[in-house]
Amino acid sequence: MNTENRYPVTASLFMLREIKQRQEKVTRGYQLLKRKTEALRIRGRQAAVELSATQAVLGHTLREAYISLAAIKFTNGESNAMVLENVGQAQIRVLRTPENISGVPTVSLQAVEDLTACDSLQYAGLGAGGHRTSEAKKAFREAVSILVKFASLRNTCLLLDEAIKSTLRKVNGIEKVIMPKLRNTESYILTEMGEQEREEFHRLKMVKAKKNRRKIMSNLRHDPYEDNLSRDGSNRSTSADCLTMVLFQNMGPVLSQSDSAGDGNLICYPHNWDDDDLLF
């Protein structure tokens, strides 16, 4: 198996258990990231819809506010210098409220009107155009509130878009890189462990066969019945000796030769017979 598609681990039960535990954790994290992505997408769509509606309202409100400013200039003349000279405390303040959207920290901005602030231009336009001045002030206050809301929604959309891209990169990395590597690593460990088990079984089988062969050869060398036959000069062998010789004829020069008759029956000869003693 290609080592680039798996982790460099040793084939053991410990590593197999470790890989399985890691797979469970990765699967759980993958599912959580998928849910987070879906939640961020839903919240991002809602923010995008609100941003589009706020942008449409903002354009209309700014147009009305600048029309009111043009009417004041037409009625009272140029008054920018007077307004700038009499600016004191801010009557509209921005309140920052931290929010957490599926683990993404955002900041919600809200325009709050400070009623305790002193309005130095509250009596502006009493001589002429006072009604136009109050309408312009009201229009610009509303425009500022919508601008703050627009900025808050735009900031939220940018943060959510960046969070969605980052989360999708993590999801794709887990799905395309980490999970296939873990699966390939598990398959590699199982294959190697199976091969080791087959090798161990074959080794034990060969060791057992070797022990049995040594035991049989030792029994054949030290058989008292054969010793008695050799002492009294007898040339006959029992059927059990013949069967043992046939079964283990490839185990060494201790076993005698075997031959086959024409009828298919095996003929066994004692090991102490020579070729000259065979009579046909």
PDB file of C-alpha atoms in Angstrom:
ATOM      1  CA  MET A   1       0.000   0.000   0.000  1.00  0.00           C
ATOM      2  CA  ASN A   2       1.251   3.472  -0.769  1.00  0.00           C
ATOM      3  CA  THR A   3       2.723   5.053   2.352  1.00  0.00           C
ATOM      4  CA  GLU A   4       1.610   8.519   1.215  1.00  0.00           C
ATOM      5  CA  ASN A   5      -2.044   7.568   1.660  1.00  0.00           C
ATOM      6  CA  ARG A   6      -1.676   6.316   5.229  1.00  0.00           C
ATOM      7  CA  TYR A   7       0.018   7.214   8.467  1.00  0.00           C
ATOM      8  CA  PRO A   8       3.408   5.615   9.263  1.00  0.00           C
ATOM      9  CA  VAL A   9       2.383   3.244  12.039  1.00  0.00           C
ATOM     10  CA  THR A  10       3.288  -0.245  13.168  1.00  0.00           C
ATOM     11  CA  ALA A  11       0.809  -3.084  12.746  1.00  0.00           C
ATOM     12  CA  SER A  12      -0.310  -3.855  16.293  1.00  0.00           C
ATOM     13  CA  LEU A  13      -3.509  -4.090  18.305  1.00  0.00           C
ATOM     14  CA  PHE A  14      -2.613  -0.922  20.200  1.00  0.00           C
ATOM     15  CA  MET A  15      -2.274   1.112  17.003  1.00  0.00           C
ATOM     16  CA  LEU A  16      -5.464  -0.429  15.609  1.00  0.00           C
ATOM     17  CA  ARG A  17      -7.372   0.628  18.716  1.00  0.00           C
ATOM     18  CA  GLU A  18      -5.749   4.073  18.536  1.00  0.00           C
ATOM     19  CA  ILE A  19      -6.714   4.501  14.862  1.00  0.00           C
ATOM     20  CA  LYS A  20     -10.310   3.453  15.562  1.00  0.00           C
ATOM     21  CA  GLN A  21     -10.584   5.937  18.431  1.00  0.00           C
ATOM     22  CA  ARG A  22      -9.147   8.641  16.211  1.00  0.00           C
ATOM     23  CA  GLN A  23     -11.655   7.755  13.501  1.00  0.00           C
ATOM     24  CA  GLU A  24     -14.524   8.137  15.973  1.00  0.00           C
ATOM     25  CA  LYS A  25     -13.247  11.556  17.080  1.00  0.00           C
ATOM     26  CA  VAL A  26     -12.700  12.705  13.502  1.00  0.00           C
ATOM     27  CA  THR A  27     -16.190  11.543  12.496  1.00  0.00           C
ATOM     28  CA  ARG A  28     -17.736  13.385  15.447  1.00  0.00           C
ATOM     29  CA  GLY A  29     -15.785  16.541  14.611  1.00  0.00           C
ATOM     30  CA  TYR A  30     -16.753  16.237  10.950  1.00  0.00           C
ATOM     31  CA  GLN A  31     -20.438  16.039  11.843  1.00  0.00           C
ATOM     32  CA  LEU A  32     -20.155  19.040  14.190  1.00  0.00           C
ATOM     33  CA  LEU A  33     -18.390  21.093  11.524  1.00  0.00           C
ATOM     34  CA  LYS A  34     -21.079  20.181   8.993  1.00  0.00           C
ATOM     35  CA  ARG A  35     -23.774  21.339  11.406  1.00  0.00           C
ATOM     36  CA  LYS A  36     -21.831  24.521  12.113  1.00  0.00           C
ATOM     37  CA  THR A  37     -21.548  25.203   8.393  1.00  0.00           C
ATOM     38  CA  GLU A  38     -25.295  24.779   7.907  1.00  0.00           C
ATOM     39  CA  ALA A  39     -26.058  27.067  10.864  1.00  0.00           C
ATOM     40  CA  LEU A  40     -23.660  29.731   9.569  1.00  0.00           C
ATOM     41  CA  ARG A  41     -25.180  29.537   6.107  1.00  0.00           C
ATOM     42  CA  ILE A  42     -28.703  29.987   7.467  1.00  0.00           C
ATOM     43  CA  ARG A  43     -27.629  32.948   9.608  1.00  0.00           C
ATOM     44  CA  GLY A  44     -25.655  34.398   6.693  1.00  0.00           C
ATOM     45  CA  ARG A  45     -28.679  34.224   4.380  1.00  0.00           C
ATOM     46  CA  GLN A  46     -30.807  35.996   6.968  1.00  0.00           C
ATOM     47  CA  ALA A  47     -28.168  38.704   7.404  1.00  0.00           C
ATOM     48  CA  ALA A  48     -27.851  39.090   3.617  1.00  0.00           C
ATOM     49  CA  VAL A  49     -31.616  39.542   3.230  1.00  0.00           C
ATOM     50  CA  GLU A  50     -31.689  42.134   6.037  1.00  0.00           C
ATOM     51  CA  LEU A  51     -28.691  43.902   4.518  1.00  0.00           C
ATOM     52  CA  SER A  52     -30.368  44.130   1.114  1.00  0.00           C
ATOM     53  CA  ALA A  53     -33.561  45.553   2.635  1.00  0.00           C
ATOM     54  CA  THR A  54     -31.606  48.008   4.814  1.00  0.00           C
ATOM     55  CA  GLN A  55     -29.586  49.169   1.821  1.00  0.00           C
ATOM     56  CA  ALA A  56     -32.777  49.955  -0.108  1.00  0.00           C
ATOM     57  CA  VAL A  57     -34.227  51.875   2.854  1.00  0.00           C
ATOM     58  CA  LEU A  58     -30.921  53.676   3.405  1.00  0.00           C
ATOM     59  CA  GLY A  59     -30.872  55.012  -0.137  1.00  0.00           C
ATOM     60  CA  HIS A  60     -34.380  56.410   0.190  1.00  0.00           C
ATOM     61  CA  THR A  61     -33.679  57.934   3.624  1.00  0.00           C
ATOM     62  CA  LEU A  62     -30.451  59.627   2.519  1.00  0.00           C
ATOM     63  CA  ARG A  63     -32.181  61.059  -0.505  1.00  0.00           C
ATOM     64  CA  GLU A  64     -34.925  62.566   1.660  1.00  0.00           C
ATOM     65  CA  ALA A  65     -32.378  63.909   4.154  1.00  0.00           C
ATOM     66  CA  TYR A  66     -30.346  65.700   1.492  1.00  0.00           C
ATOM     67  CA  ILE A  67     -33.516  67.117  -0.044  1.00  0.00           C
ATOM     68  CA  SER A  68     -34.358  68.572   3.401  1.00  0.00           C
ATOM     69  CA  LEU A  69     -30.832  70.018   3.648  1.00  0.00           C
ATOM     70  CA  ALA A  70     -31.225  71.634   0.226  1.00  0.00           C
ATOM     71  CA  ALA A  71     -34.530  73.176   1.367  1.00  0.00           C
ATOM     72  CA  ILE A  72     -32.803  74.646   4.458  1.00  0.00           C
ATOM     73  CA  LYS A  73     -30.064  76.139   2.309  1.00  0.00           C
ATOM     74  CA  PHE A  74     -32.698  77.634   0.038  1.00  0.00           C
ATOM     75  CA  THR A  75     -34.619  79.111   2.987  1.00  0.00           C
ATOM     76  CA  ASN A  76     -31.863  80.157   5.437  1.00  0.00           C
ATOM     77  CA  GLY A  77     -28.838  80.272   3.196  1.00  0.00           C
ATOM     78  CA  GLU A  78     -25.495  78.612   3.917  1.00  0.00           C
ATOM     79  CA  SER A  79     -25.393  77.494   7.578  1.00  0.00           C
ATOM     80  CA  ASN A  80     -22.619  74.880   7.664  1.00  0.00           C
ATOM     81  CA  ALA A  81     -20.166  77.163   9.444  1.00  0.00           C
ATOM     82  CA  MET A  82     -22.655  77.948  12.184  1.00  0.00           C
ATOM     83  CA  VAL A  83     -23.477  74.285  12.707  1.00  0.00           C
ATOM     84  CA  LEU A  84     -19.808  73.263  12.926  1.00  0.00           C
ATOM     85  CA  GLU A  85     -19.023  76.005  15.407  1.00  0.00           C
ATOM     86  CA  ASN A  86     -21.854  75.017  17.755  1.00  0.00           C
ATOM     87  CA  VAL A  87     -21.240  71.260  17.828  1.00  0.00           C
ATOM     88  CA  GLY A  88     -21.082  70.028  21.426  1.00  0.00           C
ATOM     89  CA  GLN A  89     -21.907  66.586  22.777  1.00  0.00           C
ATOM     90  CA  ALA A  90     -23.032  63.803  20.472  1.00  0.00           C
ATOM     91  CA  GLN A  91     -26.765  63.166  20.638  1.00  0.00           C
ATOM     92  CA  ILE A  92     -26.544  59.743  18.908  1.00  0.00           C
ATOM     93  CA  ARG A  93     -24.146  57.131  20.270  1.00  0.00           C
ATOM     94  CA  VAL A  94     -23.280  53.655  19.013  1.00  0.00           C
ATOM     95  CA  LEU A  95     -23.792  50.721  21.361  1.00  0.00           C
ATOM     96  CA  ARG A  96     -21.593  47.663  20.738  1.00  0.00           C
ATOM     97  CA  THR A  97     -23.187  44.342  21.698  1.00  0.00           C
ATOM     98  CA  PRO A  98     -21.049  41.170  21.350  1.00  0.00           C
ATOM     99  CA  GLU A  99     -22.785  38.160  19.829  1.00  0.00           C
ATOM    100  CA  ASN A 100     -21.832  34.531  19.247  1.00  0.00           C
ATOM    101  CA  ILE A 101     -23.214  32.879  16.113  1.00  0.00           C
ATOM    102  CA  SER A 102     -22.383  29.151  16.143  1.00  0.00           C
ATOM    103  CA  GLY A 103     -18.973  29.811  17.652  1.00  0.00           C
ATOM    104  CA  VAL A 104     -18.202  32.887  15.534  1.00  0.00           C
ATOM    105  CA  PRO A 105     -17.821  36.051  17.657  1.00  0.00           C
ATOM    106  CA  THR A 106     -19.475  39.076  16.072  1.00  0.00           C
ATOM    107  CA  VAL A 107     -20.368  42.598  17.189  1.00  0.00           C
ATOM    108  CA  SER A 108     -23.830  44.064  16.783  1.00  0.00           C
ATOM    109  CA  LEU A 109     -24.008  47.859  16.442  1.00  0.00           C
ATOM    110  CA  GLN A 110     -27.054  49.798  17.555  1.00  0.00           C
ATOM    111  CA  ALA A 111     -27.703  53.563  17.432  1.00  0.00           C
ATOM    112  CA  VAL A 112     -28.895  54.985  20.760  1.00  0.00           C
ATOM    113  CA  GLU A 113     -30.096  58.589  21.143  1.00  0.00           C
ATOM    114  CA  ASP A 114     -28.723  60.334  24.204  1.00  0.00           C
ATOM    115  CA  LEU A 115     -31.510  62.515  25.603  1.00  0.00           C
ATOM    116  CA  THR A 116     -29.249  64.112  28.235  1.00  0.00           C
ATOM    117  CA  ALA A 117     -26.937  65.682  25.637  1.00  0.00           C
ATOM    118  CA  CYS A 118     -27.351  69.401  25.121  1.00  0.00           C
ATOM    119  CA  ASP A 119     -28.685  70.487  21.717  1.00  0.00           C
ATOM    120  CA  SER A 120     -27.012  73.795  20.919  1.00  0.00           C
ATOM    121  CA  LEU A 121     -29.097  74.200  17.748  1.00  0.00           C
ATOM    122  CA  GLN A 122     -32.496  73.484  19.203  1.00  0.00           C
ATOM    123  CA  TYR A 123     -33.587  77.093  18.581  1.00  0.00           C
ATOM    124  CA  ALA A 124     -32.056  77.375  15.114  1.00  0.00           C
ATOM    125  CA  GLY A 125     -34.402  78.682  12.447  1.00  0.00           C
ATOM    126  CA  LEU A 126     -36.930  80.319  14.764  1.00  0.00           C
ATOM    127  CA  GLY A 127     -36.874  83.467  12.680  1.00  0.00           C
ATOM    128  CA  ALA A 128     -37.482  81.710   9.385  1.00  0.00           C
ATOM    129  CA  GLY A 129     -37.375  78.063   8.265  1.00  0.00           C
ATOM    130  CA  GLY A 130     -37.638  76.463  11.705  1.00  0.00           C
ATOM    131  CA  HIS A 131     -39.967  73.770  10.427  1.00  0.00           C
ATOM    132  CA  ARG A 132     -37.522  72.867   7.663  1.00  0.00           C
ATOM    133  CA  THR A 133     -34.666  72.670  10.145  1.00  0.00           C
ATOM    134  CA  SER A 134     -36.493  70.259  12.472  1.00  0.00           C
ATOM    135  CA  GLU A 135     -37.425  68.050   9.515  1.00  0.00           C
ATOM    136  CA  ALA A 136     -33.800  67.942   8.332  1.00  0.00           C
ATOM    137  CA  LYS A 137     -32.571  67.073  11.839  1.00  0.00           C
ATOM    138  CA  LYS A 138     -35.098  64.282  12.108  1.00  0.00           C
ATOM    139  CA  ALA A 139     -34.236  62.932   8.628  1.00  0.00           C
ATOM    140  CA  PHE A 140     -30.505  62.846   9.376  1.00  0.00           C
ATOM    141  CA  ARG A 141     -31.061  61.162  12.757  1.00  0.00           C
ATOM    142  CA  GLU A 142     -32.992  58.428  11.003  1.00  0.00           C
ATOM    143  CA  ALA A 143     -30.306  58.184   8.319  1.00  0.00           C
ATOM    144  CA  VAL A 144     -27.595  57.788  10.973  1.00  0.00           C
ATOM    145  CA  SER A 145     -29.563  55.001  12.690  1.00  0.00           C
ATOM    146  CA  ILE A 146     -29.984  53.136   9.401  1.00  0.00           C
ATOM    147  CA  LEU A 147     -26.299  53.641   8.580  1.00  0.00           C
ATOM    148  CA  VAL A 148     -25.304  52.077  11.903  1.00  0.00           C
ATOM    149  CA  LYS A 149     -27.606  49.121  11.264  1.00  0.00           C
ATOM    150  CA  PHE A 150     -26.237  48.777   7.736  1.00  0.00           C
ATOM    151  CA  ALA A 151     -22.654  48.771   9.049  1.00  0.00           C
ATOM    152  CA  SER A 152     -23.547  46.146  11.663  1.00  0.00           C
ATOM    153  CA  LEU A 153     -25.165  43.832   9.101  1.00  0.00           C
ATOM    154  CA  ARG A 154     -22.315  44.290   6.643  1.00  0.00           C
ATOM    155  CA  ASN A 155     -19.754  43.452   9.320  1.00  0.00           C
ATOM    156  CA  THR A 156     -21.771  40.373  10.306  1.00  0.00           C
ATOM    157  CA  CYS A 157     -22.001  39.206   6.688  1.00  0.00           C
ATOM    158  CA  LEU A 158     -18.245  39.588   6.170  1.00  0.00           C
ATOM    159  CA  LEU A 159     -17.414  37.680   9.359  1.00  0.00           C
ATOM    160  CA  LEU A 160     -19.899  34.909   8.580  1.00  0.00           C
ATOM    161  CA  ASP A 161     -18.626  34.584   5.021  1.00  0.00           C
ATOM    162  CA  GLU A 162     -15.048  34.233   6.250  1.00  0.00           C
ATOM    163  CA  ALA A 163     -16.137  31.736   8.936  1.00  0.00           C
ATOM    164  CA  ILE A 164     -18.067  29.661   6.363  1.00  0.00           C
ATOM    165  CA  LYS A 165     -15.037  29.511   4.051  1.00  0.00           C
ATOM    166  CA  SER A 166     -12.751  28.491   6.922  1.00  0.00           C
ATOM    167  CA  THR A 167     -15.190  25.831   8.142  1.00  0.00           C
ATOM    168  CA  LEU A 168     -15.653  24.436   4.633  1.00  0.00           C
ATOM    169  CA  ARG A 169     -11.879  24.162   4.247  1.00  0.00           C
ATOM    170  CA  LYS A 170     -11.756  22.157   7.470  1.00  0.00           C
ATOM    171  CA  VAL A 171     -14.661  19.944   6.353  1.00  0.00           C
ATOM    172  CA  ASN A 172     -13.073  19.276   2.963  1.00  0.00           C
ATOM    173  CA  GLY A 173      -9.703  18.594   4.579  1.00  0.00           C
ATOM    174  CA  ILE A 174     -11.228  16.043   6.941  1.00  0.00           C
ATOM    175  CA  GLU A 175     -13.339  14.425   4.214  1.00  0.00           C
ATOM    176  CA  LYS A 176     -10.702  14.303   1.465  1.00  0.00           C
ATOM    177  CA  VAL A 177      -7.438  13.866   3.388  1.00  0.00           C
ATOM    178  CA  ILE A 178      -7.755  12.768   7.010  1.00  0.00           C
ATOM    179  CA  MET A 179     -10.595  10.237   6.786  1.00  0.00           C
ATOM    180  CA  PRO A 180      -9.145   8.379   3.725  1.00  0.00           C
ATOM    181  CA  LYS A 181      -5.754   8.234   5.457  1.00  0.00           C
ATOM    182  CA  LEU A 182      -7.315   6.777   8.589  1.00  0.00           C
ATOM    183  CA  ARG A 183      -9.270   4.206   6.560  1.00  0.00           C
ATOM    184  CA  ASN A 184      -6.147   3.208   4.597  1.00  0.00           C
ATOM    185  CA  THR A 185      -4.161   2.967   7.821  1.00  0.00           C
ATOM    186  CA  GLU A 186      -6.786   0.702   9.384  1.00  0.00           C
ATOM    187  CA  SER A 187      -6.849  -1.512   6.286  1.00  0.00           C
ATOM    188  CA  TYR A 188      -3.046  -1.698   6.302  1.00  0.00           C
ATOM    189  CA  ILE A 189      -2.952  -2.714   9.981  1.00  0.00           C
ATOM    190  CA  LEU A 190      -5.630  -5.382   9.473  1.00  0.00           C
ATOM    191  CA  THR A 191      -3.822  -6.766   6.413  1.00  0.00           C
ATOM    192  CA  GLU A 192      -0.464  -6.898   8.173  1.00  0.00           C
ATOM    193  CA  MET A 193      -1.951  -8.488  11.285  1.00  0.00           C
ATOM    194  CA  GLY A 194      -3.689 -11.116   9.151  1.00  0.00           C
ATOM    195  CA  GLU A 195      -0.412 -11.852   7.358  1.00  0.00           C
ATOM    196  CA  GLN A 196       1.430 -12.123  10.673  1.00  0.00           C
ATOM    197  CA  GLU A 197      -1.250 -14.485  11.988  1.00  0.00           C
ATOM    198  CA  ARG A 198      -0.942 -16.720   8.928  1.00  0.00           C
ATOM    199  CA  GLU A 199       2.852 -16.729   9.232  1.00  0.00           C
ATOM    200  CA  GLU A 200       2.630 -17.608  12.925  1.00  0.00           C
ATOM    201  CA  PHE A 201       0.155 -20.406  12.205  1.00  0.00           C
ATOM    202  CA  HIS A 202       2.405 -21.809   9.496  1.00  0.00           C
ATOM    203  CA  ARG A 203       5.444 -21.564  11.792  1.00  0.00           C
ATOM    204  CA  LEU A 204       3.654 -23.389  14.618  1.00  0.00           C
ATOM    205  CA  LYS A 205       2.487 -26.009  12.157  1.00  0.00           C
ATOM    206  CA  MET A 206       6.023 -26.611  10.905  1.00  0.00           C
ATOM    207  CA  VAL A 207       7.407 -26.716  14.460  1.00  0.00           C
ATOM    208  CA  LYS A 208       4.792 -29.275  15.452  1.00  0.00           C
ATOM    209  CA  ALA A 209       5.513 -31.398  12.379  1.00  0.00           C
ATOM    210  CA  LYS A 210       9.241 -31.244  13.105  1.00  0.00           C
ATOM    211  CA  LYS A 211       8.696 -32.328  16.723  1.00  0.00           C
ATOM    212  CA  ASN A 212       6.489 -35.229  15.611  1.00  0.00           C
ATOM    213  CA  ARG A 213       9.088 -36.314  13.043  1.00  0.00           C
ATOM    214  CA  ARG A 214      11.865 -36.240  15.648  1.00  0.00           C
ATOM    215  CA  LYS A 215       9.712 -38.213  18.061  1.00  0.00           C
ATOM    216  CA  ILE A 216       8.920 -40.909  15.466  1.00  0.00           C
ATOM    217  CA  MET A 217      12.525 -41.141  14.332  1.00  0.00           C
ATOM    218  CA  SER A 218      13.658 -41.493  17.947  1.00  0.00           C
ATOM    219  CA  ASN A 219      11.118 -44.265  18.518  1.00  0.00           C
ATOM    220  CA  LEU A 220      12.261 -46.062  15.384  1.00  0.00           C
ATOM    221  CA  ARG A 221      15.902 -45.920  16.430  1.00  0.00           C
ATOM    222  CA  HIS A 222      15.201 -47.268  19.947  1.00  0.00           C
ATOM    223  CA  ASP A 223      12.449 -49.825  19.164  1.00  0.00           C
ATOM    224  CA  PRO A 224      13.146 -52.972  21.321  1.00  0.00           C
ATOM    225  CA  TYR A 225      11.255 -55.237  18.898  1.00  0.00           C
ATOM    226  CA  GLU A 226      13.606 -54.346  16.051  1.00  0.00           C
ATOM    227  CA  ASP A 227      16.582 -54.914  18.358  1.00  0.00           C
ATOM    228  CA  ASN A 228      15.307 -58.427  19.115  1.00  0.00           C
ATOM    229  CA  LEU A 229      14.824 -59.150  15.417  1.00  0.00           C
ATOM    230  CA  SER A 230      18.346 -58.076  14.625  1.00  0.00           C
ATOM    231  CA  ARG A 231      19.750 -60.293  17.382  1.00  0.00           C
ATOM    232  CA  ASP A 232      17.952 -63.515  16.419  1.00  0.00           C
ATOM    233  CA  GLY A 233      18.499 -62.970  12.640  1.00  0.00           C
ATOM    234  CA  SER A 234      14.866 -62.880  11.738  1.00  0.00           C
ATOM    235  CA  ASN A 235      14.034 -61.123   8.450  1.00  0.00           C
ATOM    236  CA  ARG A 236      10.336 -60.527   8.982  1.00  0.00           C
ATOM    237  CA  SER A 237       8.679 -57.260   9.939  1.00  0.00           C
ATOM    238  CA  THR A 238       5.289 -56.557  11.330  1.00  0.00           C
ATOM    239  CA  SER A 239       2.556 -54.749   9.427  1.00  0.00           C
ATOM    240  CA  ALA A 240       2.749 -51.802  11.818  1.00  0.00           C
ATOM    241  CA  ASP A 241       6.418 -51.324  10.971  1.00  0.00           C
ATOM    242  CA  CYS A 242       5.600 -51.406   7.265  1.00  0.00           C
ATOM    243  CA  LEU A 243       2.824 -48.832   7.701  1.00  0.00           C
ATOM    244  CA  THR A 244       5.119 -46.548   9.660  1.00  0.00           C
ATOM    245  CA  MET A 245       7.795 -46.883   6.985  1.00  0.00           C
ATOM    246  CA  VAL A 246       5.323 -46.033   4.211  1.00  0.00           C
ATOM    247  CA  LEU A 247       3.994 -42.985   6.003  1.00  0.00           C
ATOM    248  CA  PHE A 248       7.407 -41.552   6.825  1.00  0.00           C
ATOM    249  CA  GLN A 249       9.531 -42.831   3.942  1.00  0.00           C
ATOM    250  CA  ASN A 250      10.718 -39.266   3.166  1.00  0.00           C
ATOM    251  CA  MET A 251      12.014 -38.573   6.648  1.00  0.00           C
ATOM    252  CA  GLY A 252      15.548 -39.891   6.272  1.00  0.00           C
ATOM    253  CA  PRO A 253      17.717 -42.833   5.445  1.00  0.00           C
ATOM    254  CA  VAL A 254      16.524 -44.696   8.539  1.00  0.00           C
ATOM    255  CA  LEU A 255      13.308 -45.762   6.840  1.00  0.00           C
ATOM    256  CA  SER A 256      13.456 -48.653   4.384  1.00  0.00           C
ATOM    257  CA  GLN A 257      12.483 -48.676   0.762  1.00  0.00           C
ATOM    258  CA  SER A 258       8.949 -49.379  -0.469  1.00  0.00           C
ATOM    259  CA  ASP A 259       7.753 -50.799  -3.680  1.00  0.00           C
ATOM    260  CA  SER A 260       4.400 -51.464  -5.364  1.00  0.00           C
ATOM    261  CA  ALA A 261       3.135 -54.747  -6.674  1.00  0.00           C
ATOM    262  CA  GLY A 262       1.183 -55.121  -9.837  1.00  0.00           C
ATOM    263  CA  ASP A 263      -2.154 -55.205  -8.007  1.00  0.00           C
ATOM    264  CA  GLY A 264      -1.593 -51.764  -6.437  1.00  0.00           C
ATOM    265  CA  ASN A 265      -0.687 -53.079  -2.932  1.00  0.00           C
ATOM    266  CA  LEU A 266       2.380 -51.617  -1.258  1.00  0.00           C
ATOM    267  CA  ILE A 267       5.206 -54.037  -0.490  1.00  0.00           C
ATOM    268  CA  CYS A 268       7.436 -53.074   2.433  1.00  0.00           C
ATOM    269  CA  TYR A 269      10.853 -54.537   3.025  1.00  0.00           C
ATOM    270  CA  PRO A 270      12.767 -54.509   6.280  1.00  0.00           C
ATOM    271  CA  HIS A 271      15.654 -52.105   6.384  1.00  0.00           C
ATOM    272  CA  ASN A 272      18.215 -54.876   6.975  1.00  0.00           C
ATOM    273  CA  TRP A 273      17.524 -56.671   3.664  1.00  0.00           C
ATOM    274  CA  ASP A 274      19.941 -56.286   0.794  1.00  0.00           C
ATOM    275  CA  ASP A 275      19.201 -56.460  -2.898  1.00  0.00           C
ATOM    276  CA  ASP A 276      20.818 -59.913  -3.097  1.00  0.00           C
ATOM    277  CA  ASP A 277      18.364 -61.275  -0.549  1.00  0.00           C
ATOM    278  CA  LEU A 278      15.304 -60.395  -2.631  1.00  0.00           C
ATOM    279  CA  LEU A 279      13.960 -63.415  -4.467  1.00  0.00           C
ATOM    280  CA  PHE A 280      11.467 -62.996  -7.311  1.00  0.00           C
TER     281      PHE A 280
END
